[in-house]
Amino acid sequence: MTVIVIYHNPDCGTSRNTLALIRNSGIEPHVVEYLKTPPSRALLVEMIDQAGLTPRELLREKGTPYAQLGLGDDALTDDALIDAMVMYPILINRPLVVTPIGVKLCRPSEAVLDILPDAQRGAFAKEDGEQVIDAAGQRVI
């Protein structure tokens, strides 16, 4: 059985679309609402590393205490940025998806297609109506 984990915010359209794309491949992922159940510092560091990101690349600015905390300061170390994300999980950009193929920050949501082990099972359109997968299960470019 394929285990996929999505670090999800149900209030985020990109996160909802990513979750729906995972389900469209026939897999019911383990959904972690990371604002309620944030990853440990060690797990966060591991996912950042596996995704090939820097902590700064995972930082979310919009709708967060980013500015108030002065996180735009380039002098801040990776450890300081990770500490901020652990203290304020809203600073973690979403959705992060973990599959046997890899870890990816899925922005835009169709980025998840690069790490899903199973093909799409049918047509899929995002919440805004943008067609992403056609009736044959193929990605629309």
mmCIF file of N, CA and C in Angstrom:
data_model
loop_
_atom_site.group_PDB
_atom_site.id
_atom_site.type_symbol
_atom_site.label_atom_id
_atom_site.label_comp_id
_atom_site.label_asym_id
_atom_site.label_seq_id
_atom_site.Cartn_x
_atom_site.Cartn_y
_atom_site.Cartn_z
ATOM 1 N N MET A 1 0.831 -1.183 0.000
ATOM 2 C CA MET A 1 0.000 0.000 0.000
ATOM 3 C C MET A 1 0.879 1.251 0.000
ATOM 4 N N THR A 2 0.583 2.167 -0.883
ATOM 5 C CA THR A 2 1.330 3.408 -0.991
ATOM 6 C C THR A 2 0.879 4.374 0.093
ATOM 7 N N VAL A 3 1.852 4.891 0.831
ATOM 8 C CA VAL A 3 1.532 5.877 1.860
ATOM 9 C C VAL A 3 1.958 7.246 1.360
ATOM 10 N N ILE A 4 0.997 8.154 1.342
ATOM 11 C CA ILE A 4 1.253 9.542 0.970
ATOM 12 C C ILE A 4 0.752 10.411 2.112
ATOM 13 N N VAL A 5 1.546 11.405 2.469
ATOM 14 C CA VAL A 5 1.169 12.331 3.532
ATOM 15 C C VAL A 5 1.103 13.728 2.923
ATOM 16 N N ILE A 6 0.030 14.432 3.226
ATOM 17 C CA ILE A 6 -0.094 15.822 2.814
ATOM 18 C C ILE A 6 -0.215 16.685 4.067
ATOM 19 N N TYR A 7 0.676 17.678 4.154
ATOM 20 C CA TYR A 7 0.597 18.670 5.225
ATOM 21 C C TYR A 7 -0.315 19.762 4.681
ATOM 22 N N HIS A 8 -1.535 19.775 5.183
ATOM 23 C CA HIS A 8 -2.681 20.415 4.555
ATOM 24 C C HIS A 8 -3.266 21.527 5.411
ATOM 25 N N ASN A 9 -3.745 22.563 4.706
ATOM 26 C CA ASN A 9 -4.544 23.604 5.349
ATOM 27 C C ASN A 9 -5.868 23.646 4.594
ATOM 28 N N PRO A 10 -6.963 23.197 5.211
ATOM 29 C CA PRO A 10 -8.242 23.137 4.505
ATOM 30 C C PRO A 10 -8.770 24.509 4.073
ATOM 31 N N ASP A 11 -8.214 25.590 4.609
ATOM 32 C CA ASP A 11 -8.635 26.934 4.206
ATOM 33 C C ASP A 11 -7.911 27.422 2.956
ATOM 34 N N CYS A 12 -6.970 26.643 2.447
ATOM 35 C CA CYS A 12 -6.137 27.038 1.305
ATOM 36 C C CYS A 12 -6.600 26.309 0.048
ATOM 37 N N GLY A 13 -6.962 27.063 -0.988
ATOM 38 C CA GLY A 13 -7.407 26.468 -2.242
ATOM 39 C C GLY A 13 -6.349 25.598 -2.892
ATOM 40 N N THR A 14 -5.099 26.034 -2.885
ATOM 41 C CA THR A 14 -4.021 25.235 -3.472
ATOM 42 C C THR A 14 -3.904 23.904 -2.745
ATOM 43 N N SER A 15 -4.018 23.931 -1.435
ATOM 44 C CA SER A 15 -3.938 22.716 -0.638
ATOM 45 C C SER A 15 -5.125 21.791 -0.941
ATOM 46 N N ARG A 16 -6.319 22.359 -1.057
ATOM 47 C CA ARG A 16 -7.513 21.545 -1.382
ATOM 48 C C ARG A 16 -7.387 20.924 -2.762
ATOM 49 N N ASN A 17 -6.896 21.692 -3.741
ATOM 50 C CA ASN A 17 -6.713 21.148 -5.091
ATOM 51 C C ASN A 17 -5.673 20.032 -5.107
ATOM 52 N N THR A 18 -4.590 20.198 -4.352
ATOM 53 C CA THR A 18 -3.550 19.172 -4.279
ATOM 54 C C THR A 18 -4.113 17.890 -3.681
ATOM 55 N N LEU A 19 -4.866 18.018 -2.604
ATOM 56 C CA LEU A 19 -5.495 16.859 -1.971
ATOM 57 C C LEU A 19 -6.415 16.151 -2.967
ATOM 58 N N ALA A 20 -7.187 16.918 -3.722
ATOM 59 C CA ALA A 20 -8.107 16.330 -4.698
ATOM 60 C C ALA A 20 -7.347 15.608 -5.817
ATOM 61 N N LEU A 21 -6.207 16.139 -6.237
ATOM 62 C CA LEU A 21 -5.399 15.472 -7.264
ATOM 63 C C LEU A 21 -4.837 14.148 -6.744
ATOM 64 N N ILE A 22 -4.422 14.118 -5.485
ATOM 65 C CA ILE A 22 -3.937 12.860 -4.895
ATOM 66 C C ILE A 22 -5.074 11.845 -4.916
ATOM 67 N N ARG A 23 -6.243 12.250 -4.487
ATOM 68 C CA ARG A 23 -7.397 11.345 -4.461
ATOM 69 C C ARG A 23 -7.800 10.912 -5.871
ATOM 70 N N ASN A 24 -7.591 11.782 -6.865
ATOM 71 C CA ASN A 24 -7.925 11.454 -8.250
ATOM 72 C C ASN A 24 -7.013 10.361 -8.802
ATOM 73 N N SER A 25 -5.906 10.092 -8.112
ATOM 74 C CA SER A 25 -5.028 8.996 -8.516
ATOM 75 C C SER A 25 -5.406 7.693 -7.804
ATOM 76 N N GLY A 26 -6.484 7.739 -7.022
ATOM 77 C CA GLY A 26 -6.960 6.538 -6.351
ATOM 78 C C GLY A 26 -6.347 6.288 -4.991
ATOM 79 N N ILE A 27 -5.630 7.253 -4.482
ATOM 80 C CA ILE A 27 -4.964 7.098 -3.183
ATOM 81 C C ILE A 27 -5.627 8.012 -2.168
ATOM 82 N N GLU A 28 -5.932 7.456 -1.002
ATOM 83 C CA GLU A 28 -6.422 8.281 0.107
ATOM 84 C C GLU A 28 -5.213 8.577 0.993
ATOM 85 N N PRO A 29 -4.734 9.824 0.969
ATOM 86 C CA PRO A 29 -3.531 10.135 1.730
ATOM 87 C C PRO A 29 -3.819 10.289 3.219
ATOM 88 N N HIS A 30 -2.737 10.258 3.975
ATOM 89 C CA HIS A 30 -2.810 10.624 5.389
ATOM 90 C C HIS A 30 -2.770 12.153 5.403
ATOM 91 N N VAL A 31 -3.829 12.778 5.892
ATOM 92 C CA VAL A 31 -3.938 14.230 5.898
ATOM 93 C C VAL A 31 -3.539 14.763 7.275
ATOM 94 N N VAL A 32 -2.531 15.604 7.295
ATOM 95 C CA VAL A 32 -2.089 16.240 8.534
ATOM 96 C C VAL A 32 -2.423 17.722 8.430
ATOM 97 N N GLU A 33 -3.363 18.163 9.242
ATOM 98 C CA GLU A 33 -3.649 19.597 9.309
ATOM 99 C C GLU A 33 -2.548 20.213 10.158
ATOM 100 N N TYR A 34 -1.517 20.692 9.479
ATOM 101 C CA TYR A 34 -0.282 21.074 10.162
ATOM 102 C C TYR A 34 -0.443 22.269 11.099
ATOM 103 N N LEU A 35 -1.522 23.037 10.951
ATOM 104 C CA LEU A 35 -1.725 24.133 11.910
ATOM 105 C C LEU A 35 -2.195 23.587 13.248
ATOM 106 N N LYS A 36 -2.881 22.430 13.228
ATOM 107 C CA LYS A 36 -3.337 21.770 14.457
ATOM 108 C C LYS A 36 -2.290 20.798 14.979
ATOM 109 N N THR A 37 -1.593 20.125 14.060
ATOM 110 C CA THR A 37 -0.587 19.122 14.406
ATOM 111 C C THR A 37 0.680 19.415 13.598
ATOM 112 N N PRO A 38 1.466 20.401 14.040
ATOM 113 C CA PRO A 38 2.663 20.762 13.266
ATOM 114 C C PRO A 38 3.731 19.673 13.327
ATOM 115 N N PRO A 39 4.562 19.603 12.275
ATOM 116 C CA PRO A 39 5.658 18.636 12.308
ATOM 117 C C PRO A 39 6.680 19.034 13.371
ATOM 118 N N SER A 40 7.368 18.044 13.882
ATOM 119 C CA SER A 40 8.456 18.328 14.824
ATOM 120 C C SER A 40 9.561 19.073 14.081
ATOM 121 N N ARG A 41 10.448 19.661 14.832
ATOM 122 C CA ARG A 41 11.571 20.373 14.203
ATOM 123 C C ARG A 41 12.381 19.412 13.345
ATOM 124 N N ALA A 42 12.659 18.220 13.879
ATOM 125 C CA ALA A 42 13.461 17.233 13.146
ATOM 126 C C ALA A 42 12.769 16.827 11.838
ATOM 127 N N LEU A 43 11.467 16.598 11.890
ATOM 128 C CA LEU A 43 10.729 16.209 10.690
ATOM 129 C C LEU A 43 10.702 17.361 9.683
ATOM 130 N N LEU A 44 10.516 18.576 10.166
ATOM 131 C CA LEU A 44 10.511 19.735 9.280
ATOM 132 C C LEU A 44 11.852 19.862 8.557
ATOM 133 N N VAL A 45 12.941 19.726 9.294
ATOM 134 C CA VAL A 45 14.281 19.801 8.708
ATOM 135 C C VAL A 45 14.450 18.698 7.663
ATOM 136 N N GLU A 46 13.994 17.488 7.980
ATOM 137 C CA GLU A 46 14.111 16.357 7.050
ATOM 138 C C GLU A 46 13.313 16.615 5.764
ATOM 139 N N MET A 47 12.083 17.137 5.900
ATOM 140 C CA MET A 47 11.257 17.399 4.710
ATOM 141 C C MET A 47 11.853 18.519 3.858
ATOM 142 N N ILE A 48 12.382 19.551 4.490
ATOM 143 C CA ILE A 48 13.031 20.640 3.747
ATOM 144 C C ILE A 48 14.194 20.083 2.939
ATOM 145 N N ASP A 49 14.997 19.234 3.586
ATOM 146 C CA ASP A 49 16.156 18.633 2.927
ATOM 147 C C ASP A 49 15.714 17.728 1.773
ATOM 148 N N GLN A 50 14.736 16.857 2.022
ATOM 149 C CA GLN A 50 14.285 15.925 0.986
ATOM 150 C C GLN A 50 13.622 16.638 -0.185
ATOM 151 N N ALA A 51 12.993 17.788 0.078
ATOM 152 C CA ALA A 51 12.350 18.557 -0.991
ATOM 153 C C ALA A 51 13.359 19.388 -1.783
ATOM 154 N N GLY A 52 14.594 19.449 -1.281
ATOM 155 C CA GLY A 52 15.621 20.234 -1.959
ATOM 156 C C GLY A 52 15.389 21.734 -1.837
ATOM 157 N N LEU A 53 14.761 22.118 -0.739
ATOM 158 C CA LEU A 53 14.459 23.531 -0.488
ATOM 159 C C LEU A 53 15.409 24.097 0.552
ATOM 160 N N THR A 54 15.454 25.408 0.619
ATOM 161 C CA THR A 54 16.076 26.061 1.764
ATOM 162 C C THR A 54 14.935 26.427 2.703
ATOM 163 N N PRO A 55 15.226 26.619 3.978
ATOM 164 C CA PRO A 55 14.167 27.063 4.880
ATOM 165 C C PRO A 55 13.487 28.341 4.380
ATOM 166 N N ARG A 56 14.249 29.262 3.816
ATOM 167 C CA ARG A 56 13.660 30.509 3.315
ATOM 168 C C ARG A 56 12.656 30.228 2.191
ATOM 169 N N GLU A 57 12.941 29.234 1.348
ATOM 170 C CA GLU A 57 12.031 28.898 0.251
ATOM 171 C C GLU A 57 10.711 28.301 0.747
ATOM 172 N N LEU A 58 10.716 27.755 1.953
ATOM 173 C CA LEU A 58 9.499 27.180 2.521
ATOM 174 C C LEU A 58 8.695 28.202 3.331
ATOM 175 N N LEU A 59 9.302 29.338 3.639
ATOM 176 C CA LEU A 59 8.622 30.360 4.443
ATOM 177 C C LEU A 59 7.451 30.978 3.697
ATOM 178 N N ARG A 60 6.340 31.088 4.380
ATOM 179 C CA ARG A 60 5.169 31.763 3.817
ATOM 180 C C ARG A 60 5.094 33.170 4.404
ATOM 181 N N GLU A 61 4.894 34.151 3.544
ATOM 182 C CA GLU A 61 4.809 35.544 4.000
ATOM 183 C C GLU A 61 3.359 35.984 4.185
ATOM 184 N N LYS A 62 2.519 35.724 3.196
ATOM 185 C CA LYS A 62 1.137 36.219 3.183
ATOM 186 C C LYS A 62 0.325 35.622 4.342
ATOM 187 N N GLY A 63 -0.328 36.505 5.088
ATOM 188 C CA GLY A 63 -1.206 36.054 6.163
ATOM 189 C C GLY A 63 -0.492 35.447 7.357
ATOM 190 N N THR A 64 0.766 35.825 7.548
ATOM 191 C CA THR A 64 1.580 35.269 8.643
ATOM 192 C C THR A 64 2.276 36.405 9.392
ATOM 193 N N PRO A 65 2.913 36.075 10.527
ATOM 194 C CA PRO A 65 3.677 37.105 11.261
ATOM 195 C C PRO A 65 5.078 37.333 10.683
ATOM 196 N N TYR A 66 5.303 36.976 9.418
ATOM 197 C CA TYR A 66 6.602 37.102 8.753
ATOM 198 C C TYR A 66 7.221 38.491 8.966
ATOM 199 N N ALA A 67 6.470 39.531 8.614
ATOM 200 C CA ALA A 67 7.009 40.896 8.698
ATOM 201 C C ALA A 67 7.251 41.308 10.149
ATOM 202 N N GLN A 68 6.268 41.004 11.022
ATOM 203 C CA GLN A 68 6.399 41.389 12.425
ATOM 204 C C GLN A 68 7.613 40.735 13.085
ATOM 205 N N LEU A 69 7.941 39.535 12.643
ATOM 206 C CA LEU A 69 9.078 38.808 13.214
ATOM 207 C C LEU A 69 10.393 39.191 12.540
ATOM 208 N N GLY A 70 10.339 40.027 11.511
ATOM 209 C CA GLY A 70 11.565 40.455 10.838
ATOM 210 C C GLY A 70 12.232 39.345 10.049
ATOM 211 N N LEU A 71 11.438 38.416 9.526
ATOM 212 C CA LEU A 71 12.018 37.239 8.867
ATOM 213 C C LEU A 71 12.577 37.544 7.474
ATOM 214 N N GLY A 72 12.356 38.757 6.980
ATOM 215 C CA GLY A 72 12.940 39.153 5.705
ATOM 216 C C GLY A 72 14.426 39.487 5.807
ATOM 217 N N ASP A 73 14.943 39.533 7.024
ATOM 218 C CA ASP A 73 16.359 39.856 7.268
ATOM 219 C C ASP A 73 17.237 38.732 6.725
ATOM 220 N N ASP A 74 18.015 39.035 5.693
ATOM 221 C CA ASP A 74 18.879 38.021 5.068
ATOM 222 C C ASP A 74 19.965 37.507 6.002
ATOM 223 N N ALA A 75 20.211 38.215 7.090
ATOM 224 C CA ALA A 75 21.243 37.785 8.038
ATOM 225 C C ALA A 75 20.774 36.620 8.912
ATOM 226 N N LEU A 76 19.455 36.341 8.916
ATOM 227 C CA LEU A 76 18.944 35.242 9.744
ATOM 228 C C LEU A 76 19.440 33.898 9.214
ATOM 229 N N THR A 77 19.824 33.043 10.138
ATOM 230 C CA THR A 77 20.325 31.723 9.757
ATOM 231 C C THR A 77 19.164 30.784 9.429
ATOM 232 N N ASP A 78 19.490 29.686 8.758
ATOM 233 C CA ASP A 78 18.481 28.657 8.485
ATOM 234 C C ASP A 78 17.864 28.167 9.788
ATOM 235 N N ASP A 79 18.688 27.982 10.808
ATOM 236 C CA ASP A 79 18.172 27.519 12.094
ATOM 237 C C ASP A 79 17.162 28.499 12.676
ATOM 238 N N ALA A 80 17.425 29.785 12.545
ATOM 239 C CA ALA A 80 16.498 30.797 13.061
ATOM 240 C C ALA A 80 15.172 30.749 12.302
ATOM 241 N N LEU A 81 15.228 30.535 10.996
ATOM 242 C CA LEU A 81 14.014 30.452 10.191
ATOM 243 C C LEU A 81 13.211 29.199 10.550
ATOM 244 N N ILE A 82 13.914 28.093 10.744
ATOM 245 C CA ILE A 82 13.241 26.845 11.142
ATOM 246 C C ILE A 82 12.617 27.008 12.520
ATOM 247 N N ASP A 83 13.340 27.629 13.439
ATOM 248 C CA ASP A 83 12.785 27.884 14.777
ATOM 249 C C ASP A 83 11.487 28.679 14.678
ATOM 250 N N ALA A 84 11.461 29.679 13.794
ATOM 251 C CA ALA A 84 10.262 30.498 13.628
ATOM 252 C C ALA A 84 9.107 29.651 13.092
ATOM 253 N N MET A 85 9.387 28.764 12.129
ATOM 254 C CA MET A 85 8.336 27.898 11.569
ATOM 255 C C MET A 85 7.807 26.917 12.606
ATOM 256 N N VAL A 86 8.686 26.449 13.478
ATOM 257 C CA VAL A 86 8.252 25.531 14.538
ATOM 258 C C VAL A 86 7.370 26.290 15.536
ATOM 259 N N MET A 87 7.749 27.498 15.864
ATOM 260 C CA MET A 87 6.988 28.298 16.826
ATOM 261 C C MET A 87 5.663 28.787 16.229
ATOM 262 N N TYR A 88 5.689 29.130 14.941
ATOM 263 C CA TYR A 88 4.506 29.658 14.243
ATOM 264 C C TYR A 88 4.281 28.825 12.978
ATOM 265 N N PRO A 89 3.594 27.679 13.084
ATOM 266 C CA PRO A 89 3.425 26.789 11.924
ATOM 267 C C PRO A 89 2.766 27.457 10.716
ATOM 268 N N ILE A 90 2.035 28.547 10.913
ATOM 269 C CA ILE A 90 1.424 29.272 9.795
ATOM 270 C C ILE A 90 2.499 29.778 8.828
ATOM 271 N N LEU A 91 3.737 29.869 9.284
ATOM 272 C CA LEU A 91 4.854 30.297 8.431
ATOM 273 C C LEU A 91 5.303 29.217 7.448
ATOM 274 N N ILE A 92 4.849 27.966 7.652
ATOM 275 C CA ILE A 92 5.226 26.872 6.752
ATOM 276 C C ILE A 92 4.325 26.954 5.523
ATOM 277 N N ASN A 93 4.944 27.117 4.362
ATOM 278 C CA ASN A 93 4.150 27.165 3.141
ATOM 279 C C ASN A 93 3.533 25.793 2.893
ATOM 280 N N ARG A 94 2.436 25.773 2.170
ATOM 281 C CA ARG A 94 1.691 24.539 1.986
ATOM 282 C C ARG A 94 1.193 24.460 0.557
ATOM 283 N N PRO A 95 0.816 23.257 0.209
ATOM 284 C CA PRO A 95 0.914 21.983 0.931
ATOM 285 C C PRO A 95 2.254 21.292 0.649
ATOM 286 N N LEU A 96 2.782 20.688 1.662
ATOM 287 C CA LEU A 96 3.942 19.810 1.515
ATOM 288 C C LEU A 96 3.391 18.400 1.371
ATOM 289 N N VAL A 97 3.880 17.676 0.370
ATOM 290 C CA VAL A 97 3.417 16.313 0.136
ATOM 291 C C VAL A 97 4.618 15.376 0.168
ATOM 292 N N VAL A 98 4.451 14.254 0.884
ATOM 293 C CA VAL A 98 5.486 13.239 1.015
ATOM 294 C C VAL A 98 4.970 11.965 0.366
ATOM 295 N N THR A 99 5.704 11.460 -0.641
ATOM 296 C CA THR A 99 5.346 10.200 -1.295
ATOM 297 C C THR A 99 6.603 9.330 -1.360
ATOM 298 N N PRO A 100 6.463 8.070 -1.784
ATOM 299 C CA PRO A 100 7.656 7.234 -1.950
ATOM 300 C C PRO A 100 8.627 7.793 -2.995
ATOM 301 N N ILE A 101 8.142 8.671 -3.879
ATOM 302 C CA ILE A 101 8.982 9.241 -4.931
ATOM 303 C C ILE A 101 9.741 10.465 -4.448
ATOM 304 N N GLY A 102 9.184 11.171 -3.465
ATOM 305 C CA GLY A 102 9.864 12.358 -2.974
ATOM 306 C C GLY A 102 8.972 13.255 -2.146
ATOM 307 N N VAL A 103 9.535 14.404 -1.782
ATOM 308 C CA VAL A 103 8.836 15.421 -0.999
ATOM 309 C C VAL A 103 8.812 16.683 -1.842
ATOM 310 N N LYS A 104 7.648 17.337 -1.870
ATOM 311 C CA LYS A 104 7.529 18.522 -2.721
ATOM 312 C C LYS A 104 6.579 19.536 -2.094
ATOM 313 N N LEU A 105 6.945 20.802 -2.222
ATOM 314 C CA LEU A 105 6.025 21.887 -1.924
ATOM 315 C C LEU A 105 5.186 22.035 -3.185
ATOM 316 N N CYS A 106 3.908 21.760 -3.089
ATOM 317 C CA CYS A 106 3.051 21.665 -4.273
ATOM 318 C C CYS A 106 2.330 22.974 -4.554
ATOM 319 N N ARG A 107 3.107 23.927 -5.027
ATOM 320 C CA ARG A 107 2.600 25.211 -5.486
ATOM 321 C C ARG A 107 3.180 25.428 -6.859
ATOM 322 N N PRO A 108 2.394 25.381 -7.911
ATOM 323 C CA PRO A 108 0.958 25.161 -7.962
ATOM 324 C C PRO A 108 0.593 23.718 -7.631
ATOM 325 N N SER A 109 -0.694 23.493 -7.423
ATOM 326 C CA SER A 109 -1.153 22.186 -6.959
ATOM 327 C C SER A 109 -0.768 21.052 -7.899
ATOM 328 N N GLU A 110 -0.724 21.301 -9.199
ATOM 329 C CA GLU A 110 -0.402 20.210 -10.137
ATOM 330 C C GLU A 110 1.050 19.759 -10.028
ATOM 331 N N ALA A 111 1.873 20.461 -9.263
ATOM 332 C CA ALA A 111 3.239 19.996 -9.007
ATOM 333 C C ALA A 111 3.234 18.630 -8.331
ATOM 334 N N VAL A 112 2.144 18.289 -7.646
ATOM 335 C CA VAL A 112 2.049 16.989 -6.983
ATOM 336 C C VAL A 112 2.111 15.846 -7.997
ATOM 337 N N LEU A 113 1.723 16.102 -9.244
ATOM 338 C CA LEU A 113 1.724 15.052 -10.266
ATOM 339 C C LEU A 113 3.126 14.485 -10.486
ATOM 340 N N ASP A 114 4.154 15.291 -10.220
ATOM 341 C CA ASP A 114 5.539 14.849 -10.404
ATOM 342 C C ASP A 114 5.973 13.795 -9.389
ATOM 343 N N ILE A 115 5.263 13.693 -8.267
ATOM 344 C CA ILE A 115 5.697 12.746 -7.228
ATOM 345 C C ILE A 115 4.627 11.709 -6.878
ATOM 346 N N LEU A 116 3.536 11.659 -7.644
ATOM 347 C CA LEU A 116 2.517 10.636 -7.385
ATOM 348 C C LEU A 116 2.907 9.348 -8.092
ATOM 349 N N PRO A 117 2.865 8.217 -7.381
ATOM 350 C CA PRO A 117 3.256 6.950 -7.997
ATOM 351 C C PRO A 117 2.202 6.391 -8.955
ATOM 352 N N ASP A 118 0.953 6.814 -8.824
ATOM 353 C CA ASP A 118 -0.114 6.278 -9.649
ATOM 354 C C ASP A 118 -0.676 7.361 -10.562
ATOM 355 N N ALA A 119 -1.129 6.923 -11.740
ATOM 356 C CA ALA A 119 -1.693 7.841 -12.732
ATOM 357 C C ALA A 119 -3.040 8.390 -12.267
ATOM 358 N N GLN A 120 -3.423 9.488 -12.855
ATOM 359 C CA GLN A 120 -4.739 10.068 -12.606
ATOM 360 C C GLN A 120 -5.790 9.138 -13.213
ATOM 361 N N ARG A 121 -6.929 9.058 -12.575
ATOM 362 C CA ARG A 121 -7.971 8.115 -12.984
ATOM 363 C C ARG A 121 -9.085 8.749 -13.803
ATOM 364 N N GLY A 122 -9.001 10.022 -14.062
ATOM 365 C CA GLY A 122 -10.037 10.684 -14.837
ATOM 366 C C GLY A 122 -9.803 12.172 -14.865
ATOM 367 N N ALA A 123 -10.736 12.871 -15.472
ATOM 368 C CA ALA A 123 -10.619 14.317 -15.613
ATOM 369 C C ALA A 123 -10.573 15.005 -14.247
ATOM 370 N N PHE A 124 -9.879 16.140 -14.223
ATOM 371 C CA PHE A 124 -9.809 16.928 -12.989
ATOM 372 C C PHE A 124 -9.678 18.397 -13.351
ATOM 373 N N ALA A 125 -10.482 19.208 -12.694
ATOM 374 C CA ALA A 125 -10.380 20.664 -12.815
ATOM 375 C C ALA A 125 -10.214 21.237 -11.419
ATOM 376 N N LYS A 126 -9.401 22.278 -11.323
ATOM 377 C CA LYS A 126 -9.211 22.973 -10.053
ATOM 378 C C LYS A 126 -10.517 23.652 -9.647
ATOM 379 N N GLU A 127 -10.566 24.096 -8.413
ATOM 380 C CA GLU A 127 -11.748 24.786 -7.896
ATOM 381 C C GLU A 127 -12.131 25.991 -8.747
ATOM 382 N N ASP A 128 -11.135 26.627 -9.384
ATOM 383 C CA ASP A 128 -11.429 27.802 -10.212
ATOM 384 C C ASP A 128 -11.862 27.430 -11.628
ATOM 385 N N GLY A 129 -11.952 26.120 -11.902
ATOM 386 C CA GLY A 129 -12.406 25.645 -13.201
ATOM 387 C C GLY A 129 -11.299 25.312 -14.174
ATOM 388 N N GLU A 130 -10.028 25.628 -13.831
ATOM 389 C CA GLU A 130 -8.913 25.326 -14.725
ATOM 390 C C GLU A 130 -8.774 23.812 -14.883
ATOM 391 N N GLN A 131 -8.844 23.341 -16.129
ATOM 392 C CA GLN A 131 -8.707 21.910 -16.418
ATOM 393 C C GLN A 131 -7.235 21.525 -16.296
ATOM 394 N N VAL A 132 -6.944 20.532 -15.447
ATOM 395 C CA VAL A 132 -5.572 20.094 -15.221
ATOM 396 C C VAL A 132 -5.348 18.706 -15.820
ATOM 397 N N ILE A 133 -6.368 17.858 -15.734
ATOM 398 C CA ILE A 133 -6.310 16.479 -16.234
ATOM 399 C C ILE A 133 -7.486 16.278 -17.176
ATOM 400 N N ASP A 134 -7.216 15.666 -18.338
ATOM 401 C CA ASP A 134 -8.304 15.431 -19.288
ATOM 402 C C ASP A 134 -9.027 14.119 -18.975
ATOM 403 N N ALA A 135 -10.051 13.792 -19.760
ATOM 404 C CA ALA A 135 -10.877 12.614 -19.503
ATOM 405 C C ALA A 135 -10.082 11.305 -19.572
ATOM 406 N N ALA A 136 -8.966 11.314 -20.304
ATOM 407 C CA ALA A 136 -8.112 10.124 -20.412
ATOM 408 C C ALA A 136 -7.113 10.031 -19.266
ATOM 409 N N GLY A 137 -7.178 10.983 -18.319
ATOM 410 C CA GLY A 137 -6.256 10.964 -17.185
ATOM 411 C C GLY A 137 -4.904 11.579 -17.486
ATOM 412 N N GLN A 138 -4.807 12.300 -18.609
ATOM 413 C CA GLN A 138 -3.535 12.909 -19.015
ATOM 414 C C GLN A 138 -3.493 14.378 -18.607
ATOM 415 N N ARG A 139 -2.298 14.834 -18.274
ATOM 416 C CA ARG A 139 -2.100 16.232 -17.868
ATOM 417 C C ARG A 139 -2.357 17.173 -19.044
ATOM 418 N N VAL A 140 -3.101 18.226 -18.801
ATOM 419 C CA VAL A 140 -3.370 19.259 -19.801
ATOM 420 C C VAL A 140 -2.272 20.293 -19.672
ATOM 421 N N ILE A 141 -1.568 20.533 -20.764
ATOM 422 C CA ILE A 141 -0.445 21.489 -20.723
ATOM 423 C C ILE A 141 -0.891 22.812 -21.313
#
